[in-house]
GROMACS .gro file of C-alpha atoms in nm:
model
  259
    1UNK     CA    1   0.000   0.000   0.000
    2UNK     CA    2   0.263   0.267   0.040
    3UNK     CA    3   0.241   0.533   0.305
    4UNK     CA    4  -0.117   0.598   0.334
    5UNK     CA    5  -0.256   0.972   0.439
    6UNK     CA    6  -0.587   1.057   0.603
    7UNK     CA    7  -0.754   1.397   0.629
    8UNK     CA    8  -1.028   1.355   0.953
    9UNK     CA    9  -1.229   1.598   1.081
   10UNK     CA   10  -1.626   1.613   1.283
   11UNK     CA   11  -1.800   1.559   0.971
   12UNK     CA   12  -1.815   1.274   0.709
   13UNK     CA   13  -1.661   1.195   0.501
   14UNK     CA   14  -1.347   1.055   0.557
   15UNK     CA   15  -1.067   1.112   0.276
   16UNK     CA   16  -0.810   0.881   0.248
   17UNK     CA   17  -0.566   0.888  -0.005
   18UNK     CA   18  -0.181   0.740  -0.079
   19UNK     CA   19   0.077   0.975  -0.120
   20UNK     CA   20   0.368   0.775  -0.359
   21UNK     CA   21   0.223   1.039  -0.618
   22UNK     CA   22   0.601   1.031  -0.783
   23UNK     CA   23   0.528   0.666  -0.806
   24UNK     CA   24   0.373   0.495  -1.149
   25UNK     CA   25   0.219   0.257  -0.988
   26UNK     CA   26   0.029   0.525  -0.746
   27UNK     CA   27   0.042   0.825  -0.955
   28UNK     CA   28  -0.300   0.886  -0.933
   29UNK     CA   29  -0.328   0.887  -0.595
   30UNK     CA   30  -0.529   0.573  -0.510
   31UNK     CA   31  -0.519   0.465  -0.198
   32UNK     CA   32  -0.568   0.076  -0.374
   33UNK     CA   33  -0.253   0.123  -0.583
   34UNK     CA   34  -0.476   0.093  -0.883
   35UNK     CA   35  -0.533   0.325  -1.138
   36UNK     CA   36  -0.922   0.288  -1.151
   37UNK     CA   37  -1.228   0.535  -1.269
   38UNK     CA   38  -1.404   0.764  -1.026
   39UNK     CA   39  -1.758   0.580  -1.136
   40UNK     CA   40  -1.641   0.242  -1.003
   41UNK     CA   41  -1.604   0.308  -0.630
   42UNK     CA   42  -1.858   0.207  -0.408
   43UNK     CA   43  -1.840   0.307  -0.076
   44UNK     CA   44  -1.899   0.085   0.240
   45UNK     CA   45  -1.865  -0.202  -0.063
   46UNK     CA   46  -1.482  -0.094  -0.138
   47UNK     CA   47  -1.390   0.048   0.187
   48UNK     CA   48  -1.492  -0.041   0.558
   49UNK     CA   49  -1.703   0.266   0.580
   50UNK     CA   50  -1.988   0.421   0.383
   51UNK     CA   51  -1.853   0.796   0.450
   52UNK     CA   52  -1.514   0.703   0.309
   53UNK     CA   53  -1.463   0.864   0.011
   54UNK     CA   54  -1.096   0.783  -0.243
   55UNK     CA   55  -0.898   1.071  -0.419
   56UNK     CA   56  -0.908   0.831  -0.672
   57UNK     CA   57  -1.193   0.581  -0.608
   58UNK     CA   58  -1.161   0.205  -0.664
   59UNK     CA   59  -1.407  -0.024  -0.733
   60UNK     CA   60  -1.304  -0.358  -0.603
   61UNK     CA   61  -1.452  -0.609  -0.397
   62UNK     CA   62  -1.398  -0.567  -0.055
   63UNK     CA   63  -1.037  -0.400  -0.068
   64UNK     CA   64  -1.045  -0.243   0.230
   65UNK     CA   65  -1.106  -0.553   0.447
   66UNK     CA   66  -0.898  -0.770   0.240
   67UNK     CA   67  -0.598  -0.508   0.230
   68UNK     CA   68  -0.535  -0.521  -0.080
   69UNK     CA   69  -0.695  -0.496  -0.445
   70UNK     CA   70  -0.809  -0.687  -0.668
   71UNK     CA   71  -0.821  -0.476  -0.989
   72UNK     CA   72  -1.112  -0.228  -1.136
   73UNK     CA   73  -1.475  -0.390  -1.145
   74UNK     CA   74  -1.673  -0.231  -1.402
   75UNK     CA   75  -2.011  -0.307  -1.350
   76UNK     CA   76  -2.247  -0.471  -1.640
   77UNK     CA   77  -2.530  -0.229  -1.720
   78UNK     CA   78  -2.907  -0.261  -1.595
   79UNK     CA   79  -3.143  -0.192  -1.790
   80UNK     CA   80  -3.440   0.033  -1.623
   81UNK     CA   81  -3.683   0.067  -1.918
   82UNK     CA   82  -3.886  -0.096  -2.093
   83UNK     CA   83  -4.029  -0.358  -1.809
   84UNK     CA   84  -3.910  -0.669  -1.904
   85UNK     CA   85  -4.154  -0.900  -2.101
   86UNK     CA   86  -4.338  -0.576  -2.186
   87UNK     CA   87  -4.541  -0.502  -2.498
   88UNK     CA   88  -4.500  -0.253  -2.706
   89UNK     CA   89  -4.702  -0.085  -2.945
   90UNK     CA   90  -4.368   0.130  -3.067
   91UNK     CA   91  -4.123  -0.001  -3.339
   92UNK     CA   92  -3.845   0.225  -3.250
   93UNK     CA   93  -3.851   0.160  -2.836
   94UNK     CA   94  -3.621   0.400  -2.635
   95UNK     CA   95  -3.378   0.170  -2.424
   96UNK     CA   96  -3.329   0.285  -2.122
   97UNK     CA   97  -3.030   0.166  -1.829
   98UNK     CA   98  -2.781   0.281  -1.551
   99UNK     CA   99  -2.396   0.207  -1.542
  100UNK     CA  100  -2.056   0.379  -1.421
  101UNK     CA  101  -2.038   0.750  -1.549
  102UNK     CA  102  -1.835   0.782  -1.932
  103UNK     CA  103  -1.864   0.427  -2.016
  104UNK     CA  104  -1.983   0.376  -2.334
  105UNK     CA  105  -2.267   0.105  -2.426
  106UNK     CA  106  -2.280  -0.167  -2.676
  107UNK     CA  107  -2.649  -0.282  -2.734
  108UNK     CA  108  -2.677  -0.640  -2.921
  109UNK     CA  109  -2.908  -0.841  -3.006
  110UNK     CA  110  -2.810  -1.245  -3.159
  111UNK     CA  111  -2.480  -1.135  -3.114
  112UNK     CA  112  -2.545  -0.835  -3.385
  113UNK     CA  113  -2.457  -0.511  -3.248
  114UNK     CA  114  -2.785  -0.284  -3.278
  115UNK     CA  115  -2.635   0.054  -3.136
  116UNK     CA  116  -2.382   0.218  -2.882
  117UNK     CA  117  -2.450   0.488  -2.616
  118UNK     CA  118  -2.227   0.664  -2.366
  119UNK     CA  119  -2.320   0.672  -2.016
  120UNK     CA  120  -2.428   1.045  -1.877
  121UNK     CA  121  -2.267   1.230  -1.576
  122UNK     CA  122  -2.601   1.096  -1.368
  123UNK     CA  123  -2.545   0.716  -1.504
  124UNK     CA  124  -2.770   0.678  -1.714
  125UNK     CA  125  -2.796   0.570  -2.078
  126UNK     CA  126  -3.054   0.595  -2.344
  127UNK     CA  127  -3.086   0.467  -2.676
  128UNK     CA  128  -3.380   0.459  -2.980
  129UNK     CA  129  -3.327   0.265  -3.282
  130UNK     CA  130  -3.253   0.438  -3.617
  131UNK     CA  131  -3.480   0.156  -3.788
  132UNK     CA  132  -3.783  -0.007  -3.713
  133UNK     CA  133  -3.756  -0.305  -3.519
  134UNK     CA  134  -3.952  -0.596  -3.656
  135UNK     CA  135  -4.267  -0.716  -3.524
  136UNK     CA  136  -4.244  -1.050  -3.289
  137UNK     CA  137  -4.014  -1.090  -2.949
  138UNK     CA  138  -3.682  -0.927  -2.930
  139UNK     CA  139  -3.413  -0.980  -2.598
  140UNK     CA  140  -3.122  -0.703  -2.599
  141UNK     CA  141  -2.804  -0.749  -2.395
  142UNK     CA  142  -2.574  -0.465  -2.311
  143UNK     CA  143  -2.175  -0.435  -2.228
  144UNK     CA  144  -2.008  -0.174  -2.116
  145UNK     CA  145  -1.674  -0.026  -2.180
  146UNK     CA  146  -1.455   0.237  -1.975
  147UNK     CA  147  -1.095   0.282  -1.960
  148UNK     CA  148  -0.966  -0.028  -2.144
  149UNK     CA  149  -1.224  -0.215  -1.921
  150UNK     CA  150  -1.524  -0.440  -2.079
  151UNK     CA  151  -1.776  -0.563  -1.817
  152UNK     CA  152  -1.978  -0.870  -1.803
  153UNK     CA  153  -2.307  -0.880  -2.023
  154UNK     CA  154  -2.605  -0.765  -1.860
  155UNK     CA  155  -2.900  -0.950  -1.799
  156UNK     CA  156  -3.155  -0.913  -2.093
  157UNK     CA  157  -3.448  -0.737  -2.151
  158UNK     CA  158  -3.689  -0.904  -2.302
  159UNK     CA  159  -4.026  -0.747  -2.507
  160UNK     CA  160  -4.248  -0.783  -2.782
  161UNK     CA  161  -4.300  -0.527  -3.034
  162UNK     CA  162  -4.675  -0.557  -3.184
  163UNK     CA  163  -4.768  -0.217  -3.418
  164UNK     CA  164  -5.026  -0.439  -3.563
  165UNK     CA  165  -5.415  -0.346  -3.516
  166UNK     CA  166  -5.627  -0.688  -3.315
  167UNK     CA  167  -5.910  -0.850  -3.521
  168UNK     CA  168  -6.245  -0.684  -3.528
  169UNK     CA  169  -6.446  -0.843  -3.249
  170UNK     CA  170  -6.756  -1.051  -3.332
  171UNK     CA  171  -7.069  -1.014  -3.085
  172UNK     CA  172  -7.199  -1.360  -3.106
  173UNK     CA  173  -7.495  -1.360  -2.899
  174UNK     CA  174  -7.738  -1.251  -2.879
  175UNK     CA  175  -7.853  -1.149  -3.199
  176UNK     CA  176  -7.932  -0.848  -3.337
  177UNK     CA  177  -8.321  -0.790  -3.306
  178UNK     CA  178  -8.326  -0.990  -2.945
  179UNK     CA  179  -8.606  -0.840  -2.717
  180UNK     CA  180  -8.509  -0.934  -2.328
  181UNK     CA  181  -8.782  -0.927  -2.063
  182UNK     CA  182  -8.520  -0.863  -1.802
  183UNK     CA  183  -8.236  -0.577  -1.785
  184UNK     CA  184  -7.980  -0.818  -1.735
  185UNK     CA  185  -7.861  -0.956  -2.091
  186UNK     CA  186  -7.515  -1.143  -2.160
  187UNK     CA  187  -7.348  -1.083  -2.451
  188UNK     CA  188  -7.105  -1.364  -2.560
  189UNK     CA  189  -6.870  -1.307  -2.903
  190UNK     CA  190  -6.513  -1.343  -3.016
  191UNK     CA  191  -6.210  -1.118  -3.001
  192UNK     CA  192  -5.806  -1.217  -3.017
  193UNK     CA  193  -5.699  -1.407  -2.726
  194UNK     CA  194  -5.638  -1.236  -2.438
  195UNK     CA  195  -5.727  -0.922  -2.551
  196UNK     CA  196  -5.907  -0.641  -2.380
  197UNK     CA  197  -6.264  -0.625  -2.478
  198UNK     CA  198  -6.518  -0.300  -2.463
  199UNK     CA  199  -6.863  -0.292  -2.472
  200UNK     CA  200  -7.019   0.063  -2.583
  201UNK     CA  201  -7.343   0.176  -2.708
  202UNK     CA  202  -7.230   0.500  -2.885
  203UNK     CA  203  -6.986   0.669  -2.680
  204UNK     CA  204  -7.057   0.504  -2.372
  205UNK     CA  205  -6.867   0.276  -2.180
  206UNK     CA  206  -7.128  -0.044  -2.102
  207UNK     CA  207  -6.880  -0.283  -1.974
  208UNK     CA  208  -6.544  -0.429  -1.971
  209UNK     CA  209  -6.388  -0.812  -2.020
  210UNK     CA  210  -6.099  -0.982  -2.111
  211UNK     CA  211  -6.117  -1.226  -2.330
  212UNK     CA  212  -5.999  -1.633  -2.296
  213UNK     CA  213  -5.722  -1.787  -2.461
  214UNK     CA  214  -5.947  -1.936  -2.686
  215UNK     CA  215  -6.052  -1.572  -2.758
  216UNK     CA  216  -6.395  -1.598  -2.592
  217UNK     CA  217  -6.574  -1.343  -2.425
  218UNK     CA  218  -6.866  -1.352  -2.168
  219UNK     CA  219  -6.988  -1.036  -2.003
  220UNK     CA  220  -7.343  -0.932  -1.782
  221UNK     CA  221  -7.483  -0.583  -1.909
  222UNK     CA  222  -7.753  -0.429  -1.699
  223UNK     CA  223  -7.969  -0.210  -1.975
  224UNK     CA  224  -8.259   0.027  -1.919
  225UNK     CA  225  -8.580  -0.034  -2.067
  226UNK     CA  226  -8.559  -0.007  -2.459
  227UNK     CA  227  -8.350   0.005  -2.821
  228UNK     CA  228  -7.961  -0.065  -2.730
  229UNK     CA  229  -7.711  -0.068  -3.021
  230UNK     CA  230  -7.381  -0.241  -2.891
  231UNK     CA  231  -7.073  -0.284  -3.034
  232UNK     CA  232  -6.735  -0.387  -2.929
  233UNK     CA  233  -6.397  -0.309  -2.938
  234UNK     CA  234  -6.041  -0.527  -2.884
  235UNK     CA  235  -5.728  -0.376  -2.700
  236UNK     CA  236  -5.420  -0.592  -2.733
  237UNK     CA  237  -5.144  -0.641  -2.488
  238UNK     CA  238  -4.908  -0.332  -2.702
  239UNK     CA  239  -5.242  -0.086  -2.616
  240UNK     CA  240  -5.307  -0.151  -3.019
  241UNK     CA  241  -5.717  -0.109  -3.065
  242UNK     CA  242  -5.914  -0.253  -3.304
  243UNK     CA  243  -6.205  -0.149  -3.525
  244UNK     CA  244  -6.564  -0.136  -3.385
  245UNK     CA  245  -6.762  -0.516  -3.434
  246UNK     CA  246  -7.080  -0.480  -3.636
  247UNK     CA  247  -7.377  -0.340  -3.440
  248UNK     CA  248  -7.592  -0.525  -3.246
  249UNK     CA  249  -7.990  -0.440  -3.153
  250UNK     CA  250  -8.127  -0.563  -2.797
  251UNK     CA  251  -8.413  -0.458  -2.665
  252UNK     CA  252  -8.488  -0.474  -2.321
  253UNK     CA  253  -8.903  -0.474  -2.240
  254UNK     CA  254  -8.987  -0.520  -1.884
  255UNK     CA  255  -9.390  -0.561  -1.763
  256UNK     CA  256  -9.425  -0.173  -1.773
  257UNK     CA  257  -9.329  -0.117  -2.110
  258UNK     CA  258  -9.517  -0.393  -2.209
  259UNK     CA  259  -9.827  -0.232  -2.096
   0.00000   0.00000   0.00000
């Protein structure tokens, strides 16, 4: 380690440093003996305290408490956006992650390098596609580079880019024309699987369901007394809508408007 210096007062933090300045080894003053970038140092993970703060951080693995260091860790980046196993309605997705300050990014997907970033002051990284990404699942990997150091691959993130509208629901039953004695009526009809289905008459929110795997879908409407035109509309897992489903007529006639 070389003669070590400390500067201690009240207040946190604590700055330690080594003082073979003259020496090439320590000519940055690290306290490590390493040459290693500010971004790397973690305190209370590289030194014994969380206040202690390096001239010249390190970022090793338990330094400190080992007394002596391993080397530079650059960490591999972590991707913060989109959510993994998302859906996305949005060909061109911004990619989104944190790692060490200056590093730059390598973004690949199938081994075939898609785009580079740099890491900002706050460490953080961005990146949008210059191309439309294809339609179907994708998984991106990142690496990160920073003074001659490469760190390990980071864990994926996965999501599925769908800019494609769902199928037009069909309202299966009841028919169109059906007169209900009772204000209760289920409508039953088809829609892609899993999707989100909406009932309206006009403008008006009547209901909600999602629909099965097998693209079914069952829902309980409550109507007043009289005409009802209903349609419905399909919401995918990407937000994508679809066109309205053909009309259908129900008319609800209790005993009073019978009479």
């Amino acid at each position: 380690f070389g003669n070590l210096g400390a500067q201690v007062s009240a207040a946190s933090p604590v700055h330690l440093w080594d003082d073979r300045s003259a020496s090439p080894t320590f000519q940055q003053g690290n306290y490590w003996g390493r040459q290693c970038p500010a971004p790397l140092f973690v305190a209370g993970t590289d030194s014994s305290r969380s206040d202690a703060v390096d001239a010249y951080p390190f970022g090793a693995e338990s330094a400190w408490l080992a007394g002596n260091g391993p080397g530079c860790v650059l960490l591999a980046p972590v991707f913060t956006s989109p959510a993994d196993q998302s859906y996305l309605a949005n060909s061109r997705p911004q990619l989104i992650g944190t790692a060490a300050s200056g590093a730059a990014i390598e973004l690949r997907e199938g081994g075939v390098v898609i785009g580079n970033a740099v890491v900002s002051g706050a460490g953080t990284f961005s990146f949008q596609p210059g191309t439309d990404l294809p339609n179907g699942p994708h998984l991106i990997f990142a690496i990160a580079r920073l003074n001659g150091l490469t760190s390990a691959q980071s864990a994926p993130v996965r999501f599925v880019v769908d800019t494609l509208m769902p199928a037009q629901p069909n309202i299966t039953s009841p028919t169109s024309g059906f007169v209900s004695n009772e204000a209760t009526v289920q409508l039953t009809g088809t829609a892609e699987p899993m999707a989100h289905v909406t009932v309206l008459e006009g403008t008006t929110l009547l209901g909600a369901v999602g629909a099965r795997s097998d693209g079914v879908f069952e829902l309980n409407l409550v109507l007043g007394a009289g005409s009802h035109s209903l349609r419905a509309r399909a919401s995918d897992l990407a937000g994508n809508s679809s066109a309205l489903s053909a009309a259908v007529t129900v008319v609800v006639q209790t005993a009073s408007t019978a009479a």
